[in-house]
Coordinates of C-alpha atoms in Angstrom, one line a residue:
Chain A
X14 CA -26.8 -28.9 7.7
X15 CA -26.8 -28.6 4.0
X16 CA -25.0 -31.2 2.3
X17 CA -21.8 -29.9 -0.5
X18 CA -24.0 -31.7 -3.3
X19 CA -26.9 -29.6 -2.7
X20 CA -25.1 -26.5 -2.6
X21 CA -23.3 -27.0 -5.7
X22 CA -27.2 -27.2 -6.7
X23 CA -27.8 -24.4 -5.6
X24 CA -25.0 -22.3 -6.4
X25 CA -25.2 -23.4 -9.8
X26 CA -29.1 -22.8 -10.2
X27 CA -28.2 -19.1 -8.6
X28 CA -25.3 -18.9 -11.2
X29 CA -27.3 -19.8 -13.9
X30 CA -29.9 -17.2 -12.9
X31 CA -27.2 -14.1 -12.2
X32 CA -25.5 -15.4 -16.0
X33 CA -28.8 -16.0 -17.9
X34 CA -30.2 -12.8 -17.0
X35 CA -33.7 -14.5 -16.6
X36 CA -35.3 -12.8 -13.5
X37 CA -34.8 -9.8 -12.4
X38 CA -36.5 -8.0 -9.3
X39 CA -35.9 -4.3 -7.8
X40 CA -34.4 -4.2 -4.3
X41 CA -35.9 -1.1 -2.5
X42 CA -33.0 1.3 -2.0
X43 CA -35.1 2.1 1.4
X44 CA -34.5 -1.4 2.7
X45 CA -30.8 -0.1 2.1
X46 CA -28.7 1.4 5.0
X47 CA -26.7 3.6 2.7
X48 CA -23.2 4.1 3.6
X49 CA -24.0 4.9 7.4
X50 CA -21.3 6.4 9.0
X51 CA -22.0 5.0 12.5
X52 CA -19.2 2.3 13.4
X53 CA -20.2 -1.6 13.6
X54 CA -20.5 -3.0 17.0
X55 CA -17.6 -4.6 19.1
X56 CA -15.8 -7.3 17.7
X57 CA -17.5 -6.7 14.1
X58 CA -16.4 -5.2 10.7
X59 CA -18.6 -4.0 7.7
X60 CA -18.8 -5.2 4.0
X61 CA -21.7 -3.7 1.5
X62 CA -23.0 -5.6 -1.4
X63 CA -22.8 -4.1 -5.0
X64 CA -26.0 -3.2 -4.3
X65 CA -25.4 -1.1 -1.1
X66 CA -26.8 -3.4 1.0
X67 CA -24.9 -3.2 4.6
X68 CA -23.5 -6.1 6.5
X69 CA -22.0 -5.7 9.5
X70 CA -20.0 -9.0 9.9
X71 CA -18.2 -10.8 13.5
X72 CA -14.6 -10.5 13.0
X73 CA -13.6 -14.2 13.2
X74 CA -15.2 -14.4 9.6
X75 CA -12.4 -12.7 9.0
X76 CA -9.8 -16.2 9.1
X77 CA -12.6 -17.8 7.1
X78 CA -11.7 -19.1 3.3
X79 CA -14.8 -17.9 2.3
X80 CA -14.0 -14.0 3.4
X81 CA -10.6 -13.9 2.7
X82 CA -12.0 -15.2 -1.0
X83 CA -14.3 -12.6 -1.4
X84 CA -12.2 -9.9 -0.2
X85 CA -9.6 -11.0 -2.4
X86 CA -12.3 -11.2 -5.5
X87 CA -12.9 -7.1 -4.6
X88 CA -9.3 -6.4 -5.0
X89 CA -8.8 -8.1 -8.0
X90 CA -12.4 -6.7 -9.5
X91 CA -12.3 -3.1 -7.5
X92 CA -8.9 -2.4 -6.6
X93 CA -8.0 -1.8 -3.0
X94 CA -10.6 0.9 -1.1
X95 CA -9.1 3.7 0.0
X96 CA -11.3 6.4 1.1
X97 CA -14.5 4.4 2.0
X98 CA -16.4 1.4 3.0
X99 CA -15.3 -2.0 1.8
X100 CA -17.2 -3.3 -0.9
X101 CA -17.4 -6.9 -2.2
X102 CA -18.2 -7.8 -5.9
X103 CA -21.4 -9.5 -5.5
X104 CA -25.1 -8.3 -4.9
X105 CA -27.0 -8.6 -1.2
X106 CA -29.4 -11.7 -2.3
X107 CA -26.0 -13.9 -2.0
X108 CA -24.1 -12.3 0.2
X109 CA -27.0 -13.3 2.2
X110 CA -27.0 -16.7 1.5
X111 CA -23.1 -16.8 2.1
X112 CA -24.2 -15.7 5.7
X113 CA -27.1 -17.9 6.0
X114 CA -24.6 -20.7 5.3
X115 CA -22.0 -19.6 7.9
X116 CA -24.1 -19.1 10.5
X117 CA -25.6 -22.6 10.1
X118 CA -21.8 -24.2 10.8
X119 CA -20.5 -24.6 7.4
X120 CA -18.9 -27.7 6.6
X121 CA -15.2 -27.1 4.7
X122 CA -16.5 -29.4 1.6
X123 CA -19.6 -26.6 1.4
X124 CA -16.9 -23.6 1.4
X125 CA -14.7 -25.2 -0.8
X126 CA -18.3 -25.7 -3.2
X127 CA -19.1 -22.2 -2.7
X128 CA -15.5 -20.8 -3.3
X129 CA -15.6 -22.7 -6.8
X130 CA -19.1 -21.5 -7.6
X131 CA -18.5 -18.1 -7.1
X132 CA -15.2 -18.3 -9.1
X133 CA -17.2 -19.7 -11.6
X134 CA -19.4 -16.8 -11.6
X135 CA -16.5 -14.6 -11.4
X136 CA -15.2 -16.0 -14.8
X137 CA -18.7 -16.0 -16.4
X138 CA -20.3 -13.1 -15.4
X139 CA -18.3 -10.6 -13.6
X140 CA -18.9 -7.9 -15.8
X141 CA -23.0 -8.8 -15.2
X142 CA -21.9 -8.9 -11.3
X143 CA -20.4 -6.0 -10.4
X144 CA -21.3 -3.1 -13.1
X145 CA -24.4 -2.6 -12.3
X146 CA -23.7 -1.9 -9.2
X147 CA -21.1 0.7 -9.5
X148 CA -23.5 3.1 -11.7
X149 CA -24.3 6.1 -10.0
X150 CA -27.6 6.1 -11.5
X151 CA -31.2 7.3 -10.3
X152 CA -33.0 4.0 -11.7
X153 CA -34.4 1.5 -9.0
X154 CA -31.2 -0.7 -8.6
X155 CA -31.7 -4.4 -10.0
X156 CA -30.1 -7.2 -8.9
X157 CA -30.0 -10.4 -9.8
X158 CA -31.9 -13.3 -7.5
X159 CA -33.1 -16.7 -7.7
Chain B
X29 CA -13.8 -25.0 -16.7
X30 CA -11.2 -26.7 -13.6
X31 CA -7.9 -25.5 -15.4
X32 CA -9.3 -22.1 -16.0
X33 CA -10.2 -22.1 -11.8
X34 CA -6.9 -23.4 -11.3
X35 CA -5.6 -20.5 -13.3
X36 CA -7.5 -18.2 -11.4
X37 CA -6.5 -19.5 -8.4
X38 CA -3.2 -19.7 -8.6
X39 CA -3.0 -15.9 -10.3
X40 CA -4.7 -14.8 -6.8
X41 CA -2.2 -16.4 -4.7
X42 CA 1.6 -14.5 -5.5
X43 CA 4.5 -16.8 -5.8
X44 CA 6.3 -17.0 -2.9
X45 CA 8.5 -13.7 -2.6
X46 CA 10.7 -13.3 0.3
X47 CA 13.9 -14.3 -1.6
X48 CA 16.2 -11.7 0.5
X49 CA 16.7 -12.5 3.7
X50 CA 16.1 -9.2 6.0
X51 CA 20.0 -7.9 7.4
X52 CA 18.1 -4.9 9.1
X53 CA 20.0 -3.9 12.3
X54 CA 16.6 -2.6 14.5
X55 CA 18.8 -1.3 17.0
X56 CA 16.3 -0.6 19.9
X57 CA 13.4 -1.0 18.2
X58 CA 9.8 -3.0 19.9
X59 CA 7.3 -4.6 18.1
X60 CA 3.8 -4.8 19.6
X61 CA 1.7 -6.8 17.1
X62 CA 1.9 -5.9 14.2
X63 CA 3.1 -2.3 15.4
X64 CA 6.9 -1.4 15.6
X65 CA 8.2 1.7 16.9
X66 CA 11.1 3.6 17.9
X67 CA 10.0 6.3 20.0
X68 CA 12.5 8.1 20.4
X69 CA 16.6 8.5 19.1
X70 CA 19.2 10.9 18.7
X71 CA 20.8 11.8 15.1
X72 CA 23.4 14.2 14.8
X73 CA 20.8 17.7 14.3
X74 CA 18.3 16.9 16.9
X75 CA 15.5 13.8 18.2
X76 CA 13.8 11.5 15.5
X77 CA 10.9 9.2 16.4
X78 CA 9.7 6.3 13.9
X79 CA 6.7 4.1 13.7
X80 CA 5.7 1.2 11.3
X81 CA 2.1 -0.7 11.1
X82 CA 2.4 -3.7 8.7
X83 CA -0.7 -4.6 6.8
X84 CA 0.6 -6.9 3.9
X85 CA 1.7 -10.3 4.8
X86 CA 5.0 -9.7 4.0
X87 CA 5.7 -6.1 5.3
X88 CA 6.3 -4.0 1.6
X89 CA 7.2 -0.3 3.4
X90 CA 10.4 -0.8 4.4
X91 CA 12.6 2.3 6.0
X92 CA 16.0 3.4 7.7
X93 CA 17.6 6.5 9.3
X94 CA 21.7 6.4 9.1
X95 CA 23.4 9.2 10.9
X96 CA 27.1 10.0 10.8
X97 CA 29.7 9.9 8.5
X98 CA 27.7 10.2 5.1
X99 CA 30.7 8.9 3.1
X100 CA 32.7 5.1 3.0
X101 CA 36.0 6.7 5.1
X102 CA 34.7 8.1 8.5
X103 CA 36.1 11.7 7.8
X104 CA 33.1 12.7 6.8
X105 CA 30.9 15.0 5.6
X106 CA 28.3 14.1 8.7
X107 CA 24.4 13.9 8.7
X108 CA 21.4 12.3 8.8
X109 CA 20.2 10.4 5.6
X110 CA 16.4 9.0 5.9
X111 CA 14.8 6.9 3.8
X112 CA 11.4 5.7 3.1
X113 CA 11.0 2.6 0.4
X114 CA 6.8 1.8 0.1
X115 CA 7.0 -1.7 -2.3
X116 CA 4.7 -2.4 -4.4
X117 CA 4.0 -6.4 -5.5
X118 CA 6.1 -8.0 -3.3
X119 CA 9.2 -6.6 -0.7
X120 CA 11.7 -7.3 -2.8
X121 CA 12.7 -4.1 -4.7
X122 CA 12.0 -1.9 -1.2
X123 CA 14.0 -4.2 0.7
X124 CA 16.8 -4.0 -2.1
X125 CA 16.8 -0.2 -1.8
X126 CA 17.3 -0.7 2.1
X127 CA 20.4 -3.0 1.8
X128 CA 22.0 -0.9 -1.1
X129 CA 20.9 2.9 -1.7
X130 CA 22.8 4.1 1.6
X131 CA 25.7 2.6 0.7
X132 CA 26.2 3.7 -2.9
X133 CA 25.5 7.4 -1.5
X134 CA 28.5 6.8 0.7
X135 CA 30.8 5.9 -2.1
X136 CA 29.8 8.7 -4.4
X137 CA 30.1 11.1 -1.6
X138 CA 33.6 10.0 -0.8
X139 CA 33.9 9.9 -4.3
X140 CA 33.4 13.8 -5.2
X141 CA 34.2 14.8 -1.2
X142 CA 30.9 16.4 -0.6
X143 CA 27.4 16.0 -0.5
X144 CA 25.3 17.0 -3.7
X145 CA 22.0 16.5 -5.8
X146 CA 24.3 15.0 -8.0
X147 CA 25.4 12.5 -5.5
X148 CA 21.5 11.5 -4.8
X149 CA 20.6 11.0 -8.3
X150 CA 23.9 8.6 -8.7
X151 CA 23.2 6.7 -5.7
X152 CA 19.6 6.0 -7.2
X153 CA 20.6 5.5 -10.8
X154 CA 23.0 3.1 -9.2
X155 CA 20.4 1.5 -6.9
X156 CA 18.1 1.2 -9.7
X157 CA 20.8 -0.7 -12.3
X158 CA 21.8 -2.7 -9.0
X159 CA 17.9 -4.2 -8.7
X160 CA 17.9 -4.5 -12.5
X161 CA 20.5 -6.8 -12.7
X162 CA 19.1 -9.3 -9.8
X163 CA 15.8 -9.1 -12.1
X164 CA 18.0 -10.2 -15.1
X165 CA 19.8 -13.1 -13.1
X166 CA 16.5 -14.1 -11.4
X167 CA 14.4 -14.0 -14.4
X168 CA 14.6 -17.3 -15.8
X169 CA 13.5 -18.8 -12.2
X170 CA 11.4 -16.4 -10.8
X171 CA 10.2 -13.8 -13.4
X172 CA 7.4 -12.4 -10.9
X173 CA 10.0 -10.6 -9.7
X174 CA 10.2 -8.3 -12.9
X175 CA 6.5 -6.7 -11.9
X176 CA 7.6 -5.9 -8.6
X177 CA 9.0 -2.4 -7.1
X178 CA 8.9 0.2 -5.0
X179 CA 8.4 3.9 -4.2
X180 CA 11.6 5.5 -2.7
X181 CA 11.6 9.2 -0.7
X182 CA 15.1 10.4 0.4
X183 CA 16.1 13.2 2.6
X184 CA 19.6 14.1 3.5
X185 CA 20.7 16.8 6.1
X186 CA 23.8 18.1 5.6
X187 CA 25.7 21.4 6.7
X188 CA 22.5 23.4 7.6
X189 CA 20.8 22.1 4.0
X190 CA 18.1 19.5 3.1
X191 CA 18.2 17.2 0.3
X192 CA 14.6 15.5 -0.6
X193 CA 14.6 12.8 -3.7
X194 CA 11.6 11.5 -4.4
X195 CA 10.2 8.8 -6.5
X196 CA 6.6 7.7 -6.4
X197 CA 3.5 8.8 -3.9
X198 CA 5.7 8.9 -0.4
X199 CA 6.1 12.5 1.6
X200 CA 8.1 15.0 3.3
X201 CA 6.3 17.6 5.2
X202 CA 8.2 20.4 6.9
X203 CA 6.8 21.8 10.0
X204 CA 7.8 25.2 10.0
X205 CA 7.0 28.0 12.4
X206 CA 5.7 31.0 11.8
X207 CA 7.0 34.2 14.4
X208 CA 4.6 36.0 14.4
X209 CA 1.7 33.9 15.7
X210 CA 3.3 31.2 16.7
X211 CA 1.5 28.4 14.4
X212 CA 3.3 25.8 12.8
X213 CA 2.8 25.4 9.3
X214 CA 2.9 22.3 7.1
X215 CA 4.9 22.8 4.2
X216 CA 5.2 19.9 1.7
X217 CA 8.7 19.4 0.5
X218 CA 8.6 16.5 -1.9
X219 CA 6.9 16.1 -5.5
X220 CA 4.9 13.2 -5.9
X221 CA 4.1 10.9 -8.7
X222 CA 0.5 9.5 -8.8
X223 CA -1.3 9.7 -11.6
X224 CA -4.2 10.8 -9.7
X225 CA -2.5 14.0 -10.0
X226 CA -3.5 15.8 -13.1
X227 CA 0.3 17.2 -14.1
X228 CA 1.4 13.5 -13.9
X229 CA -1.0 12.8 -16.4
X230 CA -0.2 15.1 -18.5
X231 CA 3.3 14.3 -18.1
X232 CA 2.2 11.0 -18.6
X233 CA 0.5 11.7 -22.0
X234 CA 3.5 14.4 -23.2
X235 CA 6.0 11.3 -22.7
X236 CA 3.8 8.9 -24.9
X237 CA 2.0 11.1 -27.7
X238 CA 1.1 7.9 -29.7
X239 CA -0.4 6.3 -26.7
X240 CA -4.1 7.8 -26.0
X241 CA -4.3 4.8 -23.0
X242 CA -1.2 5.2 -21.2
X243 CA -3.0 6.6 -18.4
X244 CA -6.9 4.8 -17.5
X245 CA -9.5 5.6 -14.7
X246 CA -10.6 2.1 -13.4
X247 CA -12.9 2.2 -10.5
X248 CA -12.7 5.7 -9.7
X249 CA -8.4 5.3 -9.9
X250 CA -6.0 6.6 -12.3
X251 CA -3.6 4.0 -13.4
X252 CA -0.7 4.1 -16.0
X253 CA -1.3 1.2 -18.5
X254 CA -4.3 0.2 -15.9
X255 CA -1.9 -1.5 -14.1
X256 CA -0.1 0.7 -11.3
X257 CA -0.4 4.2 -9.8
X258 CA 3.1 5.7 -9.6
X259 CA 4.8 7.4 -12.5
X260 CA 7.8 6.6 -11.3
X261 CA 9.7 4.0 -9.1
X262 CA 12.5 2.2 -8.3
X263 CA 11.8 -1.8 -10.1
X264 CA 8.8 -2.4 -12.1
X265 CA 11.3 -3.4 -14.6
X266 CA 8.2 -5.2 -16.4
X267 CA 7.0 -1.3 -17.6
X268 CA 10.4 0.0 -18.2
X269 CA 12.5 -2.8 -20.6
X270 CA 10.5 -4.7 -23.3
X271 CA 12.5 -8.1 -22.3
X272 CA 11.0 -8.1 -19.4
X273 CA 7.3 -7.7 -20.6
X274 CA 6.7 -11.0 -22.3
X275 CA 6.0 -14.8 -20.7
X276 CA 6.8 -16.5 -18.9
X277 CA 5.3 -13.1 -16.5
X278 CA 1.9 -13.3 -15.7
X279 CA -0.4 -12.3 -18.5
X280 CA -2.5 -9.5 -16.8
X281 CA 1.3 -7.9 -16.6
X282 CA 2.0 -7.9 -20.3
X283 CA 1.4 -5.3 -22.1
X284 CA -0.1 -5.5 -26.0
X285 CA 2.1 -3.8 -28.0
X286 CA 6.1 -4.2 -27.2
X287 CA 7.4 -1.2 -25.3
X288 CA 9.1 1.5 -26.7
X289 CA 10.6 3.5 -24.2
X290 CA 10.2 2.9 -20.5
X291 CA 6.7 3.6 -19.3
X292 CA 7.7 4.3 -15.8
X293 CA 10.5 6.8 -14.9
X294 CA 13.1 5.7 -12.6
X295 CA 14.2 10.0 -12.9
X296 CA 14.2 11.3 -9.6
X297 CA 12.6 14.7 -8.4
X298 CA 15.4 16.4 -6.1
X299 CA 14.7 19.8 -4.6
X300 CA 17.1 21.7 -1.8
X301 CA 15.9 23.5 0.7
X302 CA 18.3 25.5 3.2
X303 CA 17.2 25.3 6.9
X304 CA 16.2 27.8 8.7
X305 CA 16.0 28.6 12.5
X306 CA 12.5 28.1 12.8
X307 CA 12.1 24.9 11.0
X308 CA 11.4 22.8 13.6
X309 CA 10.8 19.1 12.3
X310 CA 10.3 17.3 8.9
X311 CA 7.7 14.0 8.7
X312 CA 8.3 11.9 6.4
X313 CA 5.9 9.0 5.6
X314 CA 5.0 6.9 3.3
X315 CA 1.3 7.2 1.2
X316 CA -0.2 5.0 4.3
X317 CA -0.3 8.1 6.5
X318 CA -0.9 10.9 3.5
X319 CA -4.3 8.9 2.9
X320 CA -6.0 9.3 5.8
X321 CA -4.4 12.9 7.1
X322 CA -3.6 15.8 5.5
X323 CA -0.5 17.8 5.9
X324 CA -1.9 20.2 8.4
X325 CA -3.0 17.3 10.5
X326 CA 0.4 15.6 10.5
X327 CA 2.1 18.6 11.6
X328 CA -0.7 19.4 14.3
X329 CA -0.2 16.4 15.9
X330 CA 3.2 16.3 16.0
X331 CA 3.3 19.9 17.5
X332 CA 0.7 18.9 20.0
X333 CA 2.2 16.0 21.1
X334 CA 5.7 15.2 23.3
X335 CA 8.5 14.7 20.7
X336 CA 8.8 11.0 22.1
X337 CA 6.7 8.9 20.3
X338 CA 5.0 11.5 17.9
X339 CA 5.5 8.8 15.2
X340 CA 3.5 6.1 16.6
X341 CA 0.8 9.2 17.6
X342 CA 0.6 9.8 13.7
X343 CA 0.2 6.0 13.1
X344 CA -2.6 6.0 15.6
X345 CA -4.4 9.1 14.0
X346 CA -4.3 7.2 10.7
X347 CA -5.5 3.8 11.6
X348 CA -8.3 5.5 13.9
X349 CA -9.2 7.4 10.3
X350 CA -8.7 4.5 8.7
X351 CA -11.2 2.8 11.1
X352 CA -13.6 5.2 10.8
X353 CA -13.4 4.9 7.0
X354 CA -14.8 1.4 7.7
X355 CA -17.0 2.3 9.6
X356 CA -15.3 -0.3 12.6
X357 CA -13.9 0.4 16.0
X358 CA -10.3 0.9 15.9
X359 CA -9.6 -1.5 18.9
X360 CA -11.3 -3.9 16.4
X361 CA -9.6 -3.1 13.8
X362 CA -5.8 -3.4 15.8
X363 CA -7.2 -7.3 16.2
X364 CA -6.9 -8.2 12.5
X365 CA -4.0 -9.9 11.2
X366 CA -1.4 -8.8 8.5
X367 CA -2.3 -10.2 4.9
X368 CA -5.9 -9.5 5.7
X369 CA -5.4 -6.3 7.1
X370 CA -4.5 -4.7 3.9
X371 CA -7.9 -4.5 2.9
X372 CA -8.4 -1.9 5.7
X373 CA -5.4 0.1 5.5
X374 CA -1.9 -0.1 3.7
X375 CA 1.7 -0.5 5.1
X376 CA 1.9 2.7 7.3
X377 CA 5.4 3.9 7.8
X378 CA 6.2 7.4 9.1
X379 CA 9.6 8.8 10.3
X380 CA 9.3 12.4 12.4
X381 CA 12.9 14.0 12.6
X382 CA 13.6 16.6 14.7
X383 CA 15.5 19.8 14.0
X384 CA 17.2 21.4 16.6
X385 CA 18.6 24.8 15.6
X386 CA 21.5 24.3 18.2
X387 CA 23.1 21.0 16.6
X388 CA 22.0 22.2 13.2
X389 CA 25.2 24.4 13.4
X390 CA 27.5 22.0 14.0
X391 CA 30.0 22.2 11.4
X392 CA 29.4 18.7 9.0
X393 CA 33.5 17.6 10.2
X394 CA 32.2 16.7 14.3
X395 CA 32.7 13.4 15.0
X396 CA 29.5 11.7 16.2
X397 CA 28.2 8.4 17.2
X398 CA 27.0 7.0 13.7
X399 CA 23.5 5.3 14.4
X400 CA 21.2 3.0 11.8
X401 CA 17.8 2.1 12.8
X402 CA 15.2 0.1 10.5
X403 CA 12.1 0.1 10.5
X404 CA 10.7 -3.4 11.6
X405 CA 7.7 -6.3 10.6
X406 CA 6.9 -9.2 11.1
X407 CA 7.6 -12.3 9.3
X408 CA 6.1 -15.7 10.9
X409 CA 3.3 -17.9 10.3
X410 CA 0.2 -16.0 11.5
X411 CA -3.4 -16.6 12.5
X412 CA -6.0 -14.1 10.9
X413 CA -6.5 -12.5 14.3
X414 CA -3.2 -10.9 15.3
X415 CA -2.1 -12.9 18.8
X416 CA -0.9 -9.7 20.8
X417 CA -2.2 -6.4 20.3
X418 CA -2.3 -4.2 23.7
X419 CA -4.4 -1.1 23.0
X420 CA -2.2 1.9 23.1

């Protein structure tokens, strides 16, 4: 189990990273299930990243702080979706992490640190978050990692 | 750093909003999670059938069908009025509209002895002053409610003629058949205002020549001031008089420079339509349904389908589309609670009435069993996981 203090370490070194603009690295669009139309499996729904990147997600999530968070965060930063997928305002490398973290049990003081860290990056860099990913461009898509 | 995530936080979270108290009379009506339906009723031309999925925490469509005497004394002139309110911000304005709008059309018909387009556009202008003035008296306390209103479609049938008003993105769609080869045809009877239509936005732009940003594309949306999609409402006093638009309301509500003249209309689009033999049922629904079917589709299914519980089948078709959009299973999809479930569809509220040509000729003066249904929600503490939902 991670401890709350060393996730705020590491949000805040991964915060640091997406705000400072100091590494980049190319995520393969083939490693990316683009907007597959096939339906998740019982009892799951589907979020992408701002990078495409598809996660098909158990529905309990769903009553999670951490979810309800980040959907909230795409409303405020995307409006509501109306004729596709849901998308959340943040690339694959942390949604990943945000998975890792709930698969391994997480502890309410380690949402509650994640929650703030992500605000945080929300406030700092959302426009370095999320615009990148929108463009409808034919350049390898970069995201930020850590 | 903490005050400004305390700000953040607290602008996510709406202030608590459910200052009415609901005085709905859902004669008849069943919930079933976070469904309610009325599958089938009588009003004085024919059926009607009515279905409601509620998506928002606090239910924002809100909805009625009154039939009988249209007027405050009982001698009439008789009909059906239906109503579809889709809120916007909170339930406030749409539930206003629900308590008042059907009973200002009553006194102005009394008034002037018959029904009329100019009765309709009172009844709203009245409706619309009504809500204004609870903003005004509520604005000291709870200014929020300044930034919150609501889409409002009308119909009235009334000696063999059909009224629509319309204000906002909701929809009446007549299902009319055609002799010849027997199809049914969809034939939309209200105008909308989104501003994702382009004549909106250049009604938009003709209205405010000196403002090149009263209409923005954000994320692939059209938005008046970047702030809301209707051109016209019921409420949203915030875009319509400058002394609402200043603090103590939120700050992504305010607007830069003071405002002129209202952004938003609160100017009704009325049409008439005289009904004939072969119209055989109007839908009327609110922009839940119109998102995820088209016109043709609505009318299919309702032709394809018995006349008892055609509204909930429409529901269904939408919510299955809406699934599909997100790439879930539906039966998944019926499993997540209100609040959360507005991120996978809206409020859905639709409202099939039924025309039979028979009891459309009876004269406007018979006496008939007034009915009022409303359309229902749910309003207790929930889980994130809806507790009942039985597949349909």
């Amino acid at each position: 189990m991670i401890s709350a203090k060393r996730l705020i370490e590491m949000a805040k070194k991964w915060q640091k990273m997406a705000t400072g603009n100091r590494k980049r690295i190319s995520y393969p669009r083939n490693q990316v299930d683009m907007h597959s139309s096939s339906a998740a499996n019982k009892g799951h729904f589907v979020v992408y990243s701002v990078d495409h990147k598809r996660f098909v997600v158990p529905l309990k999530y769903l009553s999670m702080n951490i979810f309800k968070e980040l959907l909230r965060w795409a409303e405020e930063e995307f409006g509501l979706p109306s004729n596709g997928p849901i998308t959340l305002p943040c690339d694959g490398v942390f949604l990943d992490y945000v998975m890792s973290l709930v698969q391994e049990r997480i502890t309410e003081d380690v949402e509650k640190a994640l929650i703030t860290s992500m605000i945080a990056c929300h406030h700092e860099a959302s426009s370095s978050c999320s615009d990148h990913g929108l463009r409808q461009s034919k350049d390898p898509i970069i995201v930020y990692g850590f | 750093m903490l005050s400004e995530l305390m700000n953040f936080l607290r602008a996510c979270f709406r202030p608590g909003s459910d200052g009415f108290a609901r005085s709905g009379s859902d004669a008849g009506g069943r919930q079933d999670g976070l469904l309610w339906y009325k599958d089938s009723g009588q009003h004085l031309n024919g059926e009607f059938s009515m279905a409601v999925v509620q998506a928002n925490n606090l239910l924002e469509d809100q909805s009625q069908i009154e039939s009988g005497s249209l007027s405050s004394n009982e001698s009439g002139p008789y009909g059906t009025f239906i109503g579809v309110y889709d809120g916007h911000g909170g339930p406030e304005t749409s539930r206003f509209i629900n308590d008042h709008l059907f009973h200002h059309l009553k006194r102005f018909t009394s008034e002037q002895q018959s029904m009329s387009v100019d009765v309709i556009r009172k009844a709203l202008q009245a409706t619309e002053e009504g809500f204004m003035s609870v903003v005004a008296r509520q604005w000291s306390i709870a200014p929020q409610i300044a930034a919150v209103g609501s889409c409002c479609l009308v119909g009235v049938i009334c000696n063999g003629t059909l009224y629509i008003a319309n204000l906002g993105d909701s929809r009446a769609v007549l299902g009319r058949a055609v002799k010849a080869t027997g199809e049914v045809l969809a034939m939309q009877l209200s105008t909308e205002h989104n501003a994702s239509i382009e004549s909106i936005r250049q009604e938009l732009h003709s209205m405010h020549p000196d403002d090149p940003n009263i209409v923005v594309l954000k994320h692939n949306v059209w938005r008046v001031k970047g702030l809301i999609q209707v051109s016209r409402s019921i409420g949203d006093v915030y875009l319509k008089k400058a002394e609402f638009n200043r603090e103590p309301l939120y700050a992504k509500f305010r607007l830069r420079d003071p405002i002129k003249r209202p952004i938003l209309s609160s100017d009704p689009s009325i049409s008439v339509h005289h009904l004939q033999p072969h119209d055989q049922f109007i839908i009327f629904a609110s922009d839940g349904l119109w998102e995820h079917l088209s016109n043709q589709q609505a009318v299919d299914i309702v032709q394809n389908n018995p006349r008892s519980g055609s509204a909930r089948k429409l529901v269904k078709a939408a919510l299955q589309e809406a699934a599909k959009k997100r790439e879930m299973r539906y039966s998944d999809l019926k499993k997540i609670d209100r609040g959360v479930r507005r991120h996978f569809h809206d409020d859905i509220t639709v409202i099939v009435v039924y025309l039979d040509s028979n009891l459309m000729s009876r004269a406007s003066t018979v006496k008939f069993p007034s009915i009022s249904v409303r359309g229902g929600g749910v309003n207790l503490p929930h889980n994130t996981l809806a507790p009942c939902t039985t597949p349909t």
